[in-house]
Amino acid sequence: MFFKNYLDSNKKLIESSMDTYLGELNYPEVIAEGMKYAVLNGGKRLRPILLFMILDILECEKGMGTASAAAIEMIHSYSLVHDDLPALDNDDYRRGKLTTHKKFGEAEGILIGDALLTHAFYILTEKNKHLPAEKIVEIVRLTSSYAGINGMIGGQMMDIASEGKKIDLEILKYIHSNKTGKLMKLPVELACIIGDADREEREILIRFSDLIGLAFQIKDDILDIEGDFSTLGKPVGSDIELGKSTYPALIGMAESKALLKETIAEAKIIVAEKFGVEKSNILLELADYIGNRNK
């Protein structure tokens, strides 16, 4: 119950902040409306909440990271808008509702995604003036790296290039550590910058983020086979239909579930050993949540 309440309260906090930031936009109307639709149309908000969790562990006020958390969620939302486009995954539904390009048009969907990405960097600078300039520069550097060719875009490109092909495990790890993992690592690293984590704390927390990012992707691959539309809010089986390389396709379902379990266990052990069970409890529960989620 504590974990659920934590998720709910922090979800409200980040959604209120994003609503405020996006409420400042009004023209052109279709772009402003589309940005709000793409960002505020549901979602777990795991990435911004993860940033808040790390700030809590580092005993830093969450308000110090609100703008950065909102920017990360805007970048994540932009990536979903573009992923759903006909040229990529060609999906009609996201979170149980029409995808952005189905709601507003394909050209508009491209521009809405572009606007979310670029506006995130406006938020990182304009709304982070309470932070020292050197921290803002480091935050922007990391964000641009992890969202670009050395992160999410690089992973997405290799995912597209690997469709319908047999690839080895190392390429699959590269795809997922970049396409999904870098945006799970980003909130942890930004929180470490904002909360002045020492070197050892940062190393442990980054390793934790690598592990839960891997776990998140393995679980996604499993849900694409075993999930259902009513729960996921999007069609299942799309990975198979598109010929995508996934953990179940490469190593089998049983081995994928075993790897998921091992990854969650390792993530829990390293944070508990460093911060203690009581202090790291929220991260321990997050790891279990990722492993047990059904959407």
PDB file of C-alpha atoms in Angstrom, residues 20-147:
ATOM      1  CA  THR A  20       1.509  23.741 -15.865  1.00  0.00           C
ATOM      2  CA  TYR A  21       4.457  23.785 -18.262  1.00  0.00           C
ATOM      3  CA  LEU A  22       2.364  22.742 -21.274  1.00  0.00           C
ATOM      4  CA  GLY A  23      -0.399  25.130 -20.246  1.00  0.00           C
ATOM      5  CA  GLU A  24       1.961  27.953 -21.184  1.00  0.00           C
ATOM      6  CA  LEU A  25       1.664  26.871 -24.837  1.00  0.00           C
ATOM      7  CA  ASN A  26      -1.340  27.797 -26.995  1.00  0.00           C
ATOM      8  CA  TYR A  27      -0.298  28.475 -30.601  1.00  0.00           C
ATOM      9  CA  PRO A  28      -0.294  26.853 -33.101  1.00  0.00           C
ATOM     10  CA  GLU A  29      -3.289  25.218 -31.470  1.00  0.00           C
ATOM     11  CA  VAL A  30      -2.905  21.774 -33.073  1.00  0.00           C
ATOM     12  CA  ILE A  31       0.699  21.452 -31.823  1.00  0.00           C
ATOM     13  CA  ALA A  32      -0.092  22.749 -28.334  1.00  0.00           C
ATOM     14  CA  GLU A  33      -3.126  20.489 -28.054  1.00  0.00           C
ATOM     15  CA  GLY A  34      -1.246  17.519 -29.509  1.00  0.00           C
ATOM     16  CA  MET A  35       1.636  17.913 -27.047  1.00  0.00           C
ATOM     17  CA  LYS A  36      -0.801  17.851 -24.134  1.00  0.00           C
ATOM     18  CA  TYR A  37      -2.607  14.843 -25.613  1.00  0.00           C
ATOM     19  CA  ALA A  38       0.629  12.896 -26.070  1.00  0.00           C
ATOM     20  CA  VAL A  39       1.998  13.662 -22.603  1.00  0.00           C
ATOM     21  CA  LEU A  40      -1.096  13.781 -20.396  1.00  0.00           C
ATOM     22  CA  ASN A  41      -2.971  10.873 -22.012  1.00  0.00           C
ATOM     23  CA  GLY A  42      -2.107   8.346 -19.275  1.00  0.00           C
ATOM     24  CA  GLY A  43       1.130   6.519 -18.544  1.00  0.00           C
ATOM     25  CA  LYS A  44       2.955   5.018 -15.570  1.00  0.00           C
ATOM     26  CA  ARG A  45       5.402   7.958 -15.182  1.00  0.00           C
ATOM     27  CA  LEU A  46       8.092   5.534 -14.027  1.00  0.00           C
ATOM     28  CA  ARG A  47      11.008   7.617 -15.295  1.00  0.00           C
ATOM     29  CA  PRO A  48      10.166  10.883 -13.508  1.00  0.00           C
ATOM     30  CA  ILE A  49       9.091   8.960 -10.397  1.00  0.00           C
ATOM     31  CA  LEU A  50      12.447   7.149 -10.454  1.00  0.00           C
ATOM     32  CA  LEU A  51      14.166  10.544 -10.374  1.00  0.00           C
ATOM     33  CA  PHE A  52      12.079  11.466  -7.312  1.00  0.00           C
ATOM     34  CA  MET A  53      12.948   8.146  -5.641  1.00  0.00           C
ATOM     35  CA  ILE A  54      16.672   8.784  -6.004  1.00  0.00           C
ATOM     36  CA  LEU A  55      16.290  12.324  -4.654  1.00  0.00           C
ATOM     37  CA  ASP A  56      14.450  10.889  -1.650  1.00  0.00           C
ATOM     38  CA  ILE A  57      17.264   8.410  -0.992  1.00  0.00           C
ATOM     39  CA  LEU A  58      19.812  11.222  -1.316  1.00  0.00           C
ATOM     40  CA  GLU A  59      17.661  13.321   1.076  1.00  0.00           C
ATOM     41  CA  CYS A  60      17.189  16.081  -1.482  1.00  0.00           C
ATOM     42  CA  GLU A  61      13.984  18.087  -1.898  1.00  0.00           C
ATOM     43  CA  LYS A  62      11.935  16.725  -4.821  1.00  0.00           C
ATOM     44  CA  GLY A  63      11.144  20.236  -6.018  1.00  0.00           C
ATOM     45  CA  MET A  64      14.787  20.539  -7.056  1.00  0.00           C
ATOM     46  CA  GLY A  65      14.187  17.887  -9.711  1.00  0.00           C
ATOM     47  CA  THR A  66      10.639  18.593 -10.892  1.00  0.00           C
ATOM     48  CA  ALA A  67      11.646  20.352 -14.120  1.00  0.00           C
ATOM     49  CA  SER A  68      14.150  17.639 -15.029  1.00  0.00           C
ATOM     50  CA  ALA A  69      11.576  14.934 -14.315  1.00  0.00           C
ATOM     51  CA  ALA A  70       9.012  16.664 -16.542  1.00  0.00           C
ATOM     52  CA  ALA A  71      11.539  17.055 -19.362  1.00  0.00           C
ATOM     53  CA  ILE A  72      12.400  13.343 -19.247  1.00  0.00           C
ATOM     54  CA  GLU A  73       8.725  12.409 -19.514  1.00  0.00           C
ATOM     55  CA  MET A  74       8.305  14.758 -22.486  1.00  0.00           C
ATOM     56  CA  ILE A  75      11.233  13.071 -24.240  1.00  0.00           C
ATOM     57  CA  HIS A  76       9.768   9.661 -23.469  1.00  0.00           C
ATOM     58  CA  SER A  77       6.382  10.788 -24.820  1.00  0.00           C
ATOM     59  CA  TYR A  78       7.961  12.167 -28.002  1.00  0.00           C
ATOM     60  CA  SER A  79       9.629   8.798 -28.585  1.00  0.00           C
ATOM     61  CA  LEU A  80       6.266   7.027 -28.284  1.00  0.00           C
ATOM     62  CA  VAL A  81       4.609   9.454 -30.706  1.00  0.00           C
ATOM     63  CA  HIS A  82       7.287   8.747 -33.305  1.00  0.00           C
ATOM     64  CA  ASP A  83       7.399   4.994 -32.569  1.00  0.00           C
ATOM     65  CA  ASP A  84       3.681   4.757 -33.360  1.00  0.00           C
ATOM     66  CA  LEU A  85       4.034   6.395 -36.794  1.00  0.00           C
ATOM     67  CA  PRO A  86       3.359   4.327 -39.962  1.00  0.00           C
ATOM     68  CA  ALA A  87       7.047   4.403 -40.909  1.00  0.00           C
ATOM     69  CA  LEU A  88       7.981   2.689 -37.631  1.00  0.00           C
ATOM     70  CA  ASP A  89       5.560   0.511 -35.620  1.00  0.00           C
ATOM     71  CA  ASN A  90       2.372   1.736 -37.339  1.00  0.00           C
ATOM     72  CA  ASP A  91       0.220   1.503 -34.198  1.00  0.00           C
ATOM     73  CA  ASP A  92      -3.309   2.859 -33.923  1.00  0.00           C
ATOM     74  CA  TYR A  93      -3.654   2.712 -30.134  1.00  0.00           C
ATOM     75  CA  ARG A  94      -1.537   3.799 -27.193  1.00  0.00           C
ATOM     76  CA  ARG A  95      -2.711   3.501 -23.576  1.00  0.00           C
ATOM     77  CA  GLY A  96      -6.136   2.440 -24.830  1.00  0.00           C
ATOM     78  CA  LYS A  97      -6.641   5.604 -26.906  1.00  0.00           C
ATOM     79  CA  LEU A  98      -5.860   6.652 -30.464  1.00  0.00           C
ATOM     80  CA  THR A  99      -2.192   7.277 -31.094  1.00  0.00           C
ATOM     81  CA  THR A 100      -1.224  10.909 -31.629  1.00  0.00           C
ATOM     82  CA  HIS A 101      -0.894  10.655 -35.415  1.00  0.00           C
ATOM     83  CA  LYS A 102      -4.280   8.915 -35.636  1.00  0.00           C
ATOM     84  CA  LYS A 103      -5.852  11.686 -33.575  1.00  0.00           C
ATOM     85  CA  PHE A 104      -4.219  14.682 -35.266  1.00  0.00           C
ATOM     86  CA  GLY A 105      -2.738  13.451 -38.577  1.00  0.00           C
ATOM     87  CA  GLU A 106       0.592  11.970 -39.603  1.00  0.00           C
ATOM     88  CA  ALA A 107       2.386  15.233 -40.454  1.00  0.00           C
ATOM     89  CA  GLU A 108       1.041  16.788 -37.270  1.00  0.00           C
ATOM     90  CA  GLY A 109       2.216  13.751 -35.284  1.00  0.00           C
ATOM     91  CA  ILE A 110       5.768  14.184 -36.565  1.00  0.00           C
ATOM     92  CA  LEU A 111       5.764  17.859 -35.592  1.00  0.00           C
ATOM     93  CA  ILE A 112       4.160  17.178 -32.206  1.00  0.00           C
ATOM     94  CA  GLY A 113       6.934  14.697 -31.422  1.00  0.00           C
ATOM     95  CA  ASP A 114       9.577  17.170 -32.588  1.00  0.00           C
ATOM     96  CA  ALA A 115       8.019  19.885 -30.444  1.00  0.00           C
ATOM     97  CA  LEU A 116       8.038  17.689 -27.330  1.00  0.00           C
ATOM     98  CA  LEU A 117      11.712  16.837 -27.779  1.00  0.00           C
ATOM     99  CA  THR A 118      12.847  20.409 -28.293  1.00  0.00           C
ATOM    100  CA  HIS A 119      10.566  21.821 -25.592  1.00  0.00           C
ATOM    101  CA  ALA A 120      12.096  19.397 -23.104  1.00  0.00           C
ATOM    102  CA  PHE A 121      15.405  21.230 -23.454  1.00  0.00           C
ATOM    103  CA  TYR A 122      13.647  24.549 -22.920  1.00  0.00           C
ATOM    104  CA  ILE A 123      12.260  23.110 -19.666  1.00  0.00           C
ATOM    105  CA  LEU A 124      15.696  21.830 -18.615  1.00  0.00           C
ATOM    106  CA  THR A 125      17.153  25.318 -18.887  1.00  0.00           C
ATOM    107  CA  GLU A 126      14.334  27.811 -18.295  1.00  0.00           C
ATOM    108  CA  LYS A 127      12.724  25.931 -15.383  1.00  0.00           C
ATOM    109  CA  ASN A 128      15.964  24.811 -13.700  1.00  0.00           C
ATOM    110  CA  LYS A 129      17.314  28.249 -12.784  1.00  0.00           C
ATOM    111  CA  HIS A 130      17.394  27.235  -9.117  1.00  0.00           C
ATOM    112  CA  LEU A 131      20.332  24.960  -9.992  1.00  0.00           C
ATOM    113  CA  PRO A 132      23.951  26.097 -10.488  1.00  0.00           C
ATOM    114  CA  ALA A 133      24.874  26.678 -14.132  1.00  0.00           C
ATOM    115  CA  GLU A 134      27.427  23.857 -14.146  1.00  0.00           C
ATOM    116  CA  LYS A 135      24.748  21.377 -13.081  1.00  0.00           C
ATOM    117  CA  ILE A 136      22.383  22.567 -15.820  1.00  0.00           C
ATOM    118  CA  VAL A 137      25.126  22.129 -18.427  1.00  0.00           C
ATOM    119  CA  GLU A 138      25.811  18.569 -17.216  1.00  0.00           C
ATOM    120  CA  ILE A 139      22.083  17.765 -17.184  1.00  0.00           C
ATOM    121  CA  VAL A 140      21.667  19.009 -20.767  1.00  0.00           C
ATOM    122  CA  ARG A 141      24.819  17.149 -21.881  1.00  0.00           C
ATOM    123  CA  LEU A 142      23.634  13.826 -20.478  1.00  0.00           C
ATOM    124  CA  THR A 143      20.082  14.265 -21.726  1.00  0.00           C
ATOM    125  CA  SER A 144      21.141  15.074 -25.275  1.00  0.00           C
ATOM    126  CA  SER A 145      23.548  12.122 -25.280  1.00  0.00           C
ATOM    127  CA  TYR A 146      21.086   9.563 -23.921  1.00  0.00           C
ATOM    128  CA  ALA A 147      18.209  10.720 -26.135  1.00  0.00           C
TER     129      ALA A 147
END
